[in-house]
Short mmCIF file of C-alpha atoms in Angstrom, two decimals:
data_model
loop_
_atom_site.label_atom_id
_atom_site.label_comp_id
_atom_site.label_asym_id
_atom_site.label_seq_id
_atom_site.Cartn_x
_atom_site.Cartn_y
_atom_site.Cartn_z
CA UNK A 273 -101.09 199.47 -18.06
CA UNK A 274 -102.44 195.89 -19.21
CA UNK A 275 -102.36 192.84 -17.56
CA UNK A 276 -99.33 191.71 -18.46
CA UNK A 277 -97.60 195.15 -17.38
CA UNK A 278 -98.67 194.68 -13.95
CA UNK A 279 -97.72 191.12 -13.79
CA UNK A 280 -94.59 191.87 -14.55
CA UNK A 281 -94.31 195.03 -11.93
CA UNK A 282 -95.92 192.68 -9.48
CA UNK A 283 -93.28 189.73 -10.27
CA UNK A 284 -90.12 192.32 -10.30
CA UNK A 285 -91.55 193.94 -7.24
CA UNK A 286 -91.98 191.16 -4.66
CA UNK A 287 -89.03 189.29 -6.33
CA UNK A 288 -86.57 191.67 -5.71
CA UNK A 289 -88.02 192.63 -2.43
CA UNK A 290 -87.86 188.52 -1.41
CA UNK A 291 -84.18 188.70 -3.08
CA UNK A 292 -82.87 191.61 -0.20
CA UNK A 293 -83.23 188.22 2.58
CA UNK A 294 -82.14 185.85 0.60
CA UNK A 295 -78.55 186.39 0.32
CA UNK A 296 -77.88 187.74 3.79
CA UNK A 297 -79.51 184.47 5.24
CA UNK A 298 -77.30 182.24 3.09
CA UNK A 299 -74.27 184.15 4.32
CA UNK A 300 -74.75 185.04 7.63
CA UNK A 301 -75.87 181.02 7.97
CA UNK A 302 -72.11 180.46 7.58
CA UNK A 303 -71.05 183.38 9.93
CA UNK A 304 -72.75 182.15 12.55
CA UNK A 305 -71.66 178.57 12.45
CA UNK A 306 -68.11 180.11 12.03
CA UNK A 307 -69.22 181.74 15.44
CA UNK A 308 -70.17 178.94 17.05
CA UNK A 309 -67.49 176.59 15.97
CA UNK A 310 -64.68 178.97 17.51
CA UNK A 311 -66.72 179.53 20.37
CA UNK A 312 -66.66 175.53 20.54
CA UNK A 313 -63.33 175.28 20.24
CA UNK A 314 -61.98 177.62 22.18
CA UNK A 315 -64.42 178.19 24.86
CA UNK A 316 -64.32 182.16 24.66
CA UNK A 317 -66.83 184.06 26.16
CA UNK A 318 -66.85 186.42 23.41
CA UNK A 319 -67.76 183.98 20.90
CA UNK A 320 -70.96 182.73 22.84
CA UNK A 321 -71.94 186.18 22.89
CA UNK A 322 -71.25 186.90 18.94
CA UNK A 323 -73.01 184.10 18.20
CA UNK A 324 -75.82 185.03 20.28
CA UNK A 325 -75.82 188.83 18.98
CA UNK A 326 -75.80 187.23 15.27
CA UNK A 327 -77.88 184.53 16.07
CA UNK A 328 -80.64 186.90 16.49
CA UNK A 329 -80.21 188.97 13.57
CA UNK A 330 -80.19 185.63 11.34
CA UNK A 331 -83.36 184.43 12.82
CA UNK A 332 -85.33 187.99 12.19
CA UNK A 333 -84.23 187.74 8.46
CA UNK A 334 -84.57 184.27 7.69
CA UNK A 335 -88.53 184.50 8.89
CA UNK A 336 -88.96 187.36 6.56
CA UNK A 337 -87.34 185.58 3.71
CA UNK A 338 -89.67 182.72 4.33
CA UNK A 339 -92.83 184.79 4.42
CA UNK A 340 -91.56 187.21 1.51
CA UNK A 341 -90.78 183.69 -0.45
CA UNK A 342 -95.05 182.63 -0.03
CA UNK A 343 -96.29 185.23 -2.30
CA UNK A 344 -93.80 183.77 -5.01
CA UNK A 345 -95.80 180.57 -5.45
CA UNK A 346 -99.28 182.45 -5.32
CA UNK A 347 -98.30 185.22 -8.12
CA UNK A 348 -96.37 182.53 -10.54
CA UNK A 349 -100.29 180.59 -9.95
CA UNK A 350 -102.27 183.60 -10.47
CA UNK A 351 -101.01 185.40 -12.62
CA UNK A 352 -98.50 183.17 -14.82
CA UNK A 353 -100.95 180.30 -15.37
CA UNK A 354 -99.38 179.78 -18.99
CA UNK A 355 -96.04 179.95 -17.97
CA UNK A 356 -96.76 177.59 -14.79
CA UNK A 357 -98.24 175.21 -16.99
CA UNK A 358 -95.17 174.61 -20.00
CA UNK A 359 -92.54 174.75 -16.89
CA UNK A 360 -94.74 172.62 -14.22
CA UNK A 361 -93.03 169.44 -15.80
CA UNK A 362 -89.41 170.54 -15.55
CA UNK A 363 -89.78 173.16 -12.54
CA UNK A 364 -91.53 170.22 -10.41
CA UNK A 365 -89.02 168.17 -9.73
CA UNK A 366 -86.19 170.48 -8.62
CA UNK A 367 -88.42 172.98 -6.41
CA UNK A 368 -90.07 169.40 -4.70
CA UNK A 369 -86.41 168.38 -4.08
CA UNK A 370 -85.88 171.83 -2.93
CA UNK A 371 -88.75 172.02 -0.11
CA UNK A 372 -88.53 168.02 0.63
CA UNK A 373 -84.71 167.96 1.46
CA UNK A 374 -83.20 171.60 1.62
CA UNK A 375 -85.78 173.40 3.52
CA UNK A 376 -86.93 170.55 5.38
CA UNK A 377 -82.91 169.79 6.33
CA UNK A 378 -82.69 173.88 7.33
CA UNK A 379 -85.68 174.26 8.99
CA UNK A 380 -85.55 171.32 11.04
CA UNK A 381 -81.99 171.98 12.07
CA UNK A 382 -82.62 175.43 12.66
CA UNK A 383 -85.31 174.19 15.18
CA UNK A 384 -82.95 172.22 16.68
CA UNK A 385 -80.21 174.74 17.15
CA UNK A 386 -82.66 177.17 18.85
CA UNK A 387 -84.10 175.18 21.06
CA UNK A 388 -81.16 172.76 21.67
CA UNK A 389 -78.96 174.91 23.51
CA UNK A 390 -79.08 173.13 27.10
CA UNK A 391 -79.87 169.76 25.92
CA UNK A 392 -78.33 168.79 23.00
CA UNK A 393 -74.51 167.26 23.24
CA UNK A 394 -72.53 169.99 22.02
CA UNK A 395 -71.38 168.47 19.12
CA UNK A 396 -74.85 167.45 17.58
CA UNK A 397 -75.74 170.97 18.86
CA UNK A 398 -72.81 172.94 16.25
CA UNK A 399 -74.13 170.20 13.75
CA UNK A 400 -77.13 171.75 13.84
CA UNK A 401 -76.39 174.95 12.23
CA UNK A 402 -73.69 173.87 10.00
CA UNK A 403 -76.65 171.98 9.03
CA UNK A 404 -78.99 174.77 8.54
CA UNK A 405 -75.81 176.68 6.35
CA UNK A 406 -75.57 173.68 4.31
CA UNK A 407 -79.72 173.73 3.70
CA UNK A 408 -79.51 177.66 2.67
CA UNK A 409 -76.98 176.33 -0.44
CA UNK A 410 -78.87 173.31 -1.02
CA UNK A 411 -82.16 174.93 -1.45
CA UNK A 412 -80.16 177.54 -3.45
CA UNK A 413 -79.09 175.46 -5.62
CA UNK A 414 -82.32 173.89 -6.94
CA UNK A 415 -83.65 177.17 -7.13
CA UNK A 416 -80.98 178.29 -9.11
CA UNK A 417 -81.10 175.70 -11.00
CA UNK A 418 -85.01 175.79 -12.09
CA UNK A 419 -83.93 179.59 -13.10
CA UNK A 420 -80.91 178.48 -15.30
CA UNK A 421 -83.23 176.38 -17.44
CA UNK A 422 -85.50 179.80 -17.86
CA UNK A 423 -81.81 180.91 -19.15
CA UNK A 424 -80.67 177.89 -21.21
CA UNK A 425 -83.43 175.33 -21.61
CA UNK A 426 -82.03 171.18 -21.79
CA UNK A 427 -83.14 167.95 -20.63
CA UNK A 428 -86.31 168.57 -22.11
CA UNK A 429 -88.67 167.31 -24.99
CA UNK A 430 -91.74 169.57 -26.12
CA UNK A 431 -94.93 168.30 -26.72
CA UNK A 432 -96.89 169.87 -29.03
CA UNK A 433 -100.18 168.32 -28.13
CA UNK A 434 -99.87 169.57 -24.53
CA UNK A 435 -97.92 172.79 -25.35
CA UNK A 436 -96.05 171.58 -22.54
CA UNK A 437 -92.00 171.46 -21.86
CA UNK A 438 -91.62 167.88 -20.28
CA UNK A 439 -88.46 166.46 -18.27
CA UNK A 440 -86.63 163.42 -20.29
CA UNK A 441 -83.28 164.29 -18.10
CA UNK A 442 -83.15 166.03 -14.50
CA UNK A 443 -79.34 165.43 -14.28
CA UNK A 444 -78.77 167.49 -17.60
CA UNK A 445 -81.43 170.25 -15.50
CA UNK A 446 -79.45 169.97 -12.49
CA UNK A 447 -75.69 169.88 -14.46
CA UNK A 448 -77.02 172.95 -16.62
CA UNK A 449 -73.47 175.05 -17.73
CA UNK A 450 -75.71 177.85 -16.29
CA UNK A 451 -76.62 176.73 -13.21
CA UNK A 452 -73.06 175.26 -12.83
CA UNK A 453 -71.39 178.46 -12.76
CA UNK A 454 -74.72 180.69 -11.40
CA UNK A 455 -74.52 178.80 -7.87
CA UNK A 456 -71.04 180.05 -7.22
CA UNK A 457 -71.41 183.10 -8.46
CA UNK A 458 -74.68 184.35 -6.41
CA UNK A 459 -73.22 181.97 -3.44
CA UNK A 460 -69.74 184.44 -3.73
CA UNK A 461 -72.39 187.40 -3.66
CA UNK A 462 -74.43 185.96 -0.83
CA UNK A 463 -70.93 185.76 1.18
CA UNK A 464 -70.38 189.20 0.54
CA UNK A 465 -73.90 190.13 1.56
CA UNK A 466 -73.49 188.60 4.66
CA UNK A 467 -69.59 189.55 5.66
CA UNK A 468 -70.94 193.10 5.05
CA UNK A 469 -74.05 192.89 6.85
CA UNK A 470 -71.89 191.83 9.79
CA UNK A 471 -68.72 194.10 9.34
CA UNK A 472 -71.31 197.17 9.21
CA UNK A 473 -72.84 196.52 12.77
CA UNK A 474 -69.91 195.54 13.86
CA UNK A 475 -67.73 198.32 12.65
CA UNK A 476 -70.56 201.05 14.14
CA UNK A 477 -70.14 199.15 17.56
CA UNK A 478 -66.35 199.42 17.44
CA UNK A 479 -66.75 203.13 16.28
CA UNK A 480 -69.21 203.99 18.81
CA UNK A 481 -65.86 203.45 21.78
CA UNK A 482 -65.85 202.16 25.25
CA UNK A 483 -63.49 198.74 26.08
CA UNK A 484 -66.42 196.51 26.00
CA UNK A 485 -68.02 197.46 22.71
CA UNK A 486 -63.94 196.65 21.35
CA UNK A 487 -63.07 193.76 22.78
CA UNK A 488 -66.46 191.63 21.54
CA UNK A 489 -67.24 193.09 18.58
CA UNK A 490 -63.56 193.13 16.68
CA UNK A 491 -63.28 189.90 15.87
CA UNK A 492 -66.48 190.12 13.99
CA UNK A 493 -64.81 193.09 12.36
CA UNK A 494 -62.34 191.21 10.81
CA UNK A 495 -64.46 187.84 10.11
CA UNK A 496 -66.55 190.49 8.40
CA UNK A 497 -64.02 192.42 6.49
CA UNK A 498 -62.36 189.14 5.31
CA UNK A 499 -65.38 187.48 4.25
CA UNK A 500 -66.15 190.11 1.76
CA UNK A 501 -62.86 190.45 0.32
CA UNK A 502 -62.44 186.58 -0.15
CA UNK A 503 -66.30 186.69 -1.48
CA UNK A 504 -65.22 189.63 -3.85
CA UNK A 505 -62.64 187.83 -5.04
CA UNK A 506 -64.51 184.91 -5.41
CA UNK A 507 -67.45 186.59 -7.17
CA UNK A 508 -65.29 188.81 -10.00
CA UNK A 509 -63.75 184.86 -10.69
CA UNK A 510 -67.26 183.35 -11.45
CA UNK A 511 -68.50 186.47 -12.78
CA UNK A 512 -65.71 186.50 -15.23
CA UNK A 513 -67.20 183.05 -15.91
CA UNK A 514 -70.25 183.58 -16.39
CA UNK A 515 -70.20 186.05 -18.39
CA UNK A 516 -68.13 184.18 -21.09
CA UNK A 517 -70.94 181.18 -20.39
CA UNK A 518 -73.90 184.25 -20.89
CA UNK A 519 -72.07 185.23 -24.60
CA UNK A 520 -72.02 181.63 -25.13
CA UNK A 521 -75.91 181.10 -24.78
CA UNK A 522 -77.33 184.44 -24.49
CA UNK A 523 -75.39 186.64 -26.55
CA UNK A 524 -78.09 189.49 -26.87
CA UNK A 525 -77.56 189.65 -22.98
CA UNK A 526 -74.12 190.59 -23.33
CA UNK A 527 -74.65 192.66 -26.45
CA UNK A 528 -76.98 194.83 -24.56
CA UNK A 529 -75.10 194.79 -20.94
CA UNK A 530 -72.55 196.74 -23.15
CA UNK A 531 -75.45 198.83 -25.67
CA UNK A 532 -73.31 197.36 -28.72
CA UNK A 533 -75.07 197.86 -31.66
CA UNK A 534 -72.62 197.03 -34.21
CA UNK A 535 -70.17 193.55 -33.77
CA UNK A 536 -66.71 194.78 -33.28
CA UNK A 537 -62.99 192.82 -33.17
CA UNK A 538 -62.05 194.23 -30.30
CA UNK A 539 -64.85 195.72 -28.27
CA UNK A 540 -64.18 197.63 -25.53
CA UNK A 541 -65.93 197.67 -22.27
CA UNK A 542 -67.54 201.36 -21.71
CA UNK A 543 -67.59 202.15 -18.04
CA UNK A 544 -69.82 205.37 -18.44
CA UNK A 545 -71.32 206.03 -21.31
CA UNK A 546 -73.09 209.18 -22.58
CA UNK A 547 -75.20 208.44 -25.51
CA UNK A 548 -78.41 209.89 -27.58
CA UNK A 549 -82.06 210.24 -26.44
CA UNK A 550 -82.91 207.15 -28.71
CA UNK A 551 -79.46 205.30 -27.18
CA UNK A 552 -78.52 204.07 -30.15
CA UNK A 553 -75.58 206.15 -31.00
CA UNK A 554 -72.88 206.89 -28.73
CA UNK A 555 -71.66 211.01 -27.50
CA UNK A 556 -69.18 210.21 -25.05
CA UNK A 557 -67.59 207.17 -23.47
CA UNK A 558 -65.18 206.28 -20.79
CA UNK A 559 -63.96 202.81 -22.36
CA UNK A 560 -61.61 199.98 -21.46
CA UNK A 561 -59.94 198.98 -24.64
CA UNK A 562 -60.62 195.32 -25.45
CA UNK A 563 -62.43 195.06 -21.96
CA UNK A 564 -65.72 193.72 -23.35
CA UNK A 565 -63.65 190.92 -25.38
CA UNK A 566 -62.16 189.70 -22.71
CA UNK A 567 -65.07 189.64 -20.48
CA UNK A 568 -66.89 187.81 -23.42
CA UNK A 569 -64.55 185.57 -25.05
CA UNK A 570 -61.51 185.14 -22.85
CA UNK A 571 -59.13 186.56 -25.74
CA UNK A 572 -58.19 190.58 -25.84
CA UNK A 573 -59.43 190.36 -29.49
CA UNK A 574 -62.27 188.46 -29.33
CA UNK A 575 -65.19 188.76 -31.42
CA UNK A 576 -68.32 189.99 -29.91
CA UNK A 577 -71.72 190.16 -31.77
CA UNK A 578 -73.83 193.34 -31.59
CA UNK A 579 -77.42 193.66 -31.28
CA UNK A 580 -78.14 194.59 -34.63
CA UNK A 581 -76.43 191.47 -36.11
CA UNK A 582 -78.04 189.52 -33.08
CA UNK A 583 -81.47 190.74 -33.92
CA UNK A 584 -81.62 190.31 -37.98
CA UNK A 585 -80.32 186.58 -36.81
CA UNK A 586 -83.24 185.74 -34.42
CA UNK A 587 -85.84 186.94 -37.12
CA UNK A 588 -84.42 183.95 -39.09
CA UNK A 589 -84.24 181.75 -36.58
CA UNK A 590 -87.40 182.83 -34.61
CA UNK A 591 -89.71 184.89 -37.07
CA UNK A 592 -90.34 188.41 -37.35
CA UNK A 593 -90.48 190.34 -33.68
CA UNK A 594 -87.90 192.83 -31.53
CA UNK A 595 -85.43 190.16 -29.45
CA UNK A 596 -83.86 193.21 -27.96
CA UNK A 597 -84.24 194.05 -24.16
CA UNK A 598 -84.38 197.37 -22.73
CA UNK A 599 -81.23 198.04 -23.63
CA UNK A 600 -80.58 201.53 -20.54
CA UNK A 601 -81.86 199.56 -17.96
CA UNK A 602 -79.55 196.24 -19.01
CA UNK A 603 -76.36 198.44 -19.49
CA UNK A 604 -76.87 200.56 -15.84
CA UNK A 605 -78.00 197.26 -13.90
CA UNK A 606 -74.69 195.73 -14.98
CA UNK A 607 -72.72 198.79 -14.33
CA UNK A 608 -74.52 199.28 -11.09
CA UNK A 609 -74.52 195.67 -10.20
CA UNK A 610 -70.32 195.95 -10.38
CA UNK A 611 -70.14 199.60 -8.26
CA UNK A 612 -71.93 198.44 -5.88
CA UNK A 613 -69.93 195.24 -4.92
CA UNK A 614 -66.60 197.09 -5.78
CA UNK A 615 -67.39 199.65 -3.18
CA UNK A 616 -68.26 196.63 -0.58
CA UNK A 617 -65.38 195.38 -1.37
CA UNK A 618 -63.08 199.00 -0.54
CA UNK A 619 -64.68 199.45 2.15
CA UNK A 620 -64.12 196.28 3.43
CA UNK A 621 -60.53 197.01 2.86
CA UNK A 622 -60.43 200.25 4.70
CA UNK A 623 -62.25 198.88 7.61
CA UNK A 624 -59.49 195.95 7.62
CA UNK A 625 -56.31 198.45 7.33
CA UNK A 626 -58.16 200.48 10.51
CA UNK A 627 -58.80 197.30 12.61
CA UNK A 628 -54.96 196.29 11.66
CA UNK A 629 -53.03 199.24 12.43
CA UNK A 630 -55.02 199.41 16.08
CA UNK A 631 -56.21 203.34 15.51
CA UNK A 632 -59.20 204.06 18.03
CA UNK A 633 -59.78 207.35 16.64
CA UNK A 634 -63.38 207.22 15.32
CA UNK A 635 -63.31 208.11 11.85
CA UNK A 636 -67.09 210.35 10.99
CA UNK A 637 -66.66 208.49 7.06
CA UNK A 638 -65.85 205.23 8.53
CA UNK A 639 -69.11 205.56 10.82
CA UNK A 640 -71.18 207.03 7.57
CA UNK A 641 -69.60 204.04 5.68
CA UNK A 642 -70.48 201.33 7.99
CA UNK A 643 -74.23 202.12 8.22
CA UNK A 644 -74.27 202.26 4.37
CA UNK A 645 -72.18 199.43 3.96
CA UNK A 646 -74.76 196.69 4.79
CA UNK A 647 -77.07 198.03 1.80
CA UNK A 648 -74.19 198.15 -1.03
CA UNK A 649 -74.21 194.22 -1.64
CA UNK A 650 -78.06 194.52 -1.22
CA UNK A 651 -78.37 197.05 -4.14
CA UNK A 652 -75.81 194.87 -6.11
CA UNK A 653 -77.63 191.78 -5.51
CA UNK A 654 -80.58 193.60 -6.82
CA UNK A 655 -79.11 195.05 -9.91
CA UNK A 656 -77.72 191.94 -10.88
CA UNK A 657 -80.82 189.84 -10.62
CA UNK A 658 -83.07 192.70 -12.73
CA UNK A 659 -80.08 192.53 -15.32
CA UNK A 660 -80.44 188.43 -15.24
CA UNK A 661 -83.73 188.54 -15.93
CA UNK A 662 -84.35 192.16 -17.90
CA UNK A 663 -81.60 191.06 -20.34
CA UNK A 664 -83.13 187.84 -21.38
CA UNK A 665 -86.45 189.60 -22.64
CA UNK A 666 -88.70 188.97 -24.26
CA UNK A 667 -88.09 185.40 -23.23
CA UNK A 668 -89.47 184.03 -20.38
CA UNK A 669 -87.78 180.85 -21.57
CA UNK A 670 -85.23 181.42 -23.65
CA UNK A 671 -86.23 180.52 -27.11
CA UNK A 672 -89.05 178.86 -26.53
CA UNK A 673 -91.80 180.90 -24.46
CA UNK A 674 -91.93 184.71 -24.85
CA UNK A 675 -92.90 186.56 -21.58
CA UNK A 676 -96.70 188.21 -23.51
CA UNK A 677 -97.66 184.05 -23.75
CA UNK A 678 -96.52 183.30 -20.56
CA UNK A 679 -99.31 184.99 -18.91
CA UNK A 680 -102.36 183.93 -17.14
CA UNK A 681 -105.26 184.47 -19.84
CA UNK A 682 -108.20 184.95 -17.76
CA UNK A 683 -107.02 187.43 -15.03
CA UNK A 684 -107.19 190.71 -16.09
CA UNK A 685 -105.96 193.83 -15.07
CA UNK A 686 -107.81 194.83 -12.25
CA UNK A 687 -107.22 191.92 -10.56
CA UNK A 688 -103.34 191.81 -11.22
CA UNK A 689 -103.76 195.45 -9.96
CA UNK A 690 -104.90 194.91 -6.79
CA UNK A 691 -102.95 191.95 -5.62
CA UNK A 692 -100.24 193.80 -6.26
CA UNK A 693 -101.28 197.29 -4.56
CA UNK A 694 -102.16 194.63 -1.93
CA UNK A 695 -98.64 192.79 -1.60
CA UNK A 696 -96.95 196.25 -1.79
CA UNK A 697 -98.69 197.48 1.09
CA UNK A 698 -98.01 193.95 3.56
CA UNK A 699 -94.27 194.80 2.09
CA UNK A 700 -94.18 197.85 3.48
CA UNK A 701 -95.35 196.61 6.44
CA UNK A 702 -93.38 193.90 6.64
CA UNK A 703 -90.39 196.38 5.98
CA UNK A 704 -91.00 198.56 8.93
CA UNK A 705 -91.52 195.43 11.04
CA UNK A 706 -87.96 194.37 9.71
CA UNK A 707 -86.17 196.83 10.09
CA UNK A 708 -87.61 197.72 13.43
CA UNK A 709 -86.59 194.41 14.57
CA UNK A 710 -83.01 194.52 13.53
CA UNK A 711 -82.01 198.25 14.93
CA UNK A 712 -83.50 197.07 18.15
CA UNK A 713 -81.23 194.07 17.92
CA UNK A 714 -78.02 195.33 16.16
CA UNK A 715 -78.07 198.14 18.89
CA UNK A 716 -77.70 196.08 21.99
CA UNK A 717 -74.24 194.96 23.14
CA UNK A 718 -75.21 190.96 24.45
CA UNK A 719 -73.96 191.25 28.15
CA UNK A 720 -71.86 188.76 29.24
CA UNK A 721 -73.41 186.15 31.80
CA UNK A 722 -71.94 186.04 34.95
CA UNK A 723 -69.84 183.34 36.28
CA UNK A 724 -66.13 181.76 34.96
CA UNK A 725 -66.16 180.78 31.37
CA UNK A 726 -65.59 177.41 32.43
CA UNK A 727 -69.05 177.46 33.71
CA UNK A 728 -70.92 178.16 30.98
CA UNK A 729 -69.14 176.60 28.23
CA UNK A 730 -72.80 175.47 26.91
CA UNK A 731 -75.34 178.82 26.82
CA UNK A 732 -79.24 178.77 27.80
CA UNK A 733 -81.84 179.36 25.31
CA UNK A 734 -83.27 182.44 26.66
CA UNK A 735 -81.46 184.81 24.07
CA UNK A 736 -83.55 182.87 21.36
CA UNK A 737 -86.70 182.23 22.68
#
């Protein structure tokens, strides 16, 4: 492999590895403020002790996501220098706004909530993490937003003399149709990270028997199970959306999510497709009839452009040169990307129909399901981001910056090599840490302190520090 082979295994490596906190942070930020609000409210034991119990498991995956998050900065330095240097302009202002108010406003709170418990007021106190939720979107936002204008450039002028993209409107940057309907989209998805992270511990509790493990942990069974079917909901919506907004801007995206070759009135949407070694002509297909239309153009006889068409019209626009991604991995990430969340989603449904019609039989594929469960929106999350950025090749900027000039000139491969071997190794470590960390803490039931409830309507800080 060259250099730019390995910077691009190193970027798709530690982003997607950074990518598996993300999303469970952002959702499980909610949960817990959900937690503590009811436990506010109402007083409840149990709800001091579910917000303890996810309290914990928050805290051990928002440090990794802010450690994983570190190496982002130093590989985009190292080994995009070109690429760092035509964004800088436009990516400064959003990702400054991003660490100056969203991760300041999250971390700050978050400080506050953990070490607040006892001498806060108890309304500043629940503040405090609704704050922290609201900081997770915030900072998602910007971030999102930065990545939308990789997607659909605007608000920008390009100067030749610098070779530089440079910022003549942030609020067209920051009201980007792309980022506009992104955010809800991977916010849905974060939801349904999150409501499955917590319905799968809390469903293997539940499982596992014994009146204590029931009463505490089924509520969080349902807040669970109904947070990812709201979020599923919420994320086919937006992703209906966005992919009408993605044939809009980046048609060869949707071309290839599909492998259409040839521009058909109506195209159908293929969910399993068997096709030749070169994957250009199709052997077998299990096909939605006007599914692909639909998805792409809102009407059930809708137009959609095929890659062939696509390509011979980027020549003219661009010059000669292959626009087309790699067209297996962009049709499986999207079909994987769905699965996944689908089968979140009917699990999620099962789990529900159990809690509701009070069974206490332990079910052996409910247990199986609910220790896979937490890893289905993970994989989906993961799918869908390689597919984001996989099917905008070879543009690291859409129409303006190909991914081969976006990288740094004077590292070469050696280098690029052993960053990389290095970062893979401190994720492995980091992994077994992680995990480590959360089995120890998703195993214990939180005991319930002694004394009337009454007494102990505000909790000490021990459980956090």
């Amino acid at each position: 492999m060259d250099a730019i082979d390995l910077a691009r295994w190193q970027f798709g490596i530690t982003t997607v590895y950074h990518f598996l906190f993300v999303p469970i942070t952002i959702g499980l930020s909610a949960l817990v403020a959900g937690l503590h609000t009811a436990w506010y409210r109402t007083g409840k034991m149990k709800y001091r002790q579910l917000t303890q119990f996810w309290g914990k498991l928050f805290l051990i995956n928002f440090a990794m996501g802010v450690v994983t998050g570190i190496v982002q900065e130093f590989q985009f330095g190292m080994n995009w220098s070109a690429y760092s240097k035509f964004v800088g302009d436009i990516f400064g202002a959003p990702l400054a706004i991003e660490g100056l108010l969203a991760f300041f406003l999250e971390s700050t709170f978050l400080g506050l909530w953990i070490f607040g418990w006892d001498r806060l007021p108890k309304k500043l106190h629940l503040a405090s993490i609704w704050l922290v939720a609201i900081g997770t979107q915030l900072s998602a936002y910007f971030i999102l937003a930065a990545n939308s204008w990789m997607q659909w450039p605007v608000g920008y002028t390009y100067n030749k003399a610098s070779g530089r993209a440079e910022l003549h409107d942030f609020g067209a940057v920051l009201t980007n149709k792309v980022a506009l309907v992104t955010f809800p989209h991977t916010i849905a998805a974060c939801f349904l990270t999150g409501g499955a992270f917590m319905l799968g511990i809390a469903l293997w509790h539940l499982l596992r028997g014994g009146k204590e493990r029931t009463e505490l942990f089924r509520p969080a069974v349902k807040l669970g199970a109904i947070t990812v079917l709201v979020a599923a909901v919420a994320v086919l919506v937006t992703g209906d959306i966005q992919g009408k907004i993605m044939t809009e801007t980046q048609p060869m995206k949707m071309a290839a999510a599909e492998a259409l070759y040839d521009t058909a009135q109506p195209a159908g949407f293929s969910l399993l497709t068997i096709g030749s070694l070169d994957g250009q002509r199709e052997v077998w297909s299990l096909t939605v009839p006007h599914g692909l239309s639909f998805l792409a153009t809102g009407t059930w006889n809708g137009k959609v452009q095929g890659i062939n068409d696509l390509q011979q019209a980027y020549e003219q626009r661009f010059g000669p040169g292959s626009y087309k991604p790699n067209i297996p991995v962009t049709y499986w990430t999207f079909r994987l990307m769905i699965l996944f969340g689908a089968l979140s989603a009917l699990i999620a449904l099962i789990a529900l129909w159990y809690i509701r019609a009070g069974s206490r039989s332990p079910s052996k594929w409910l247990v199986r399901s609910a220790i896979a469960l937490p890893l289905l929106p993970l994989a989906a999350n993961s799918f869908g981001w390689i597919f984001t950025e996989m099917g905008r090749q070879p543009w690291i900027v859409f129409g303006l910056m190909q991914t081969r000039d976006g990288v740094s000139p004077t590292v070469g491969a050696g280098s690029v090599l052993t960053s990389m071997i290095t970062f893979t190794v401190l994720y492995g470590v980091l992994a077994v840490i992680e995990v480590a960390l959360l089995l120890r803490f998703a195993k214990a039931v939180p005991a319930a302190p002694a004394g009337p409830e009454s007494e102990l309507a505000e909790p000490d800080a021990a459980f956090l520090y």
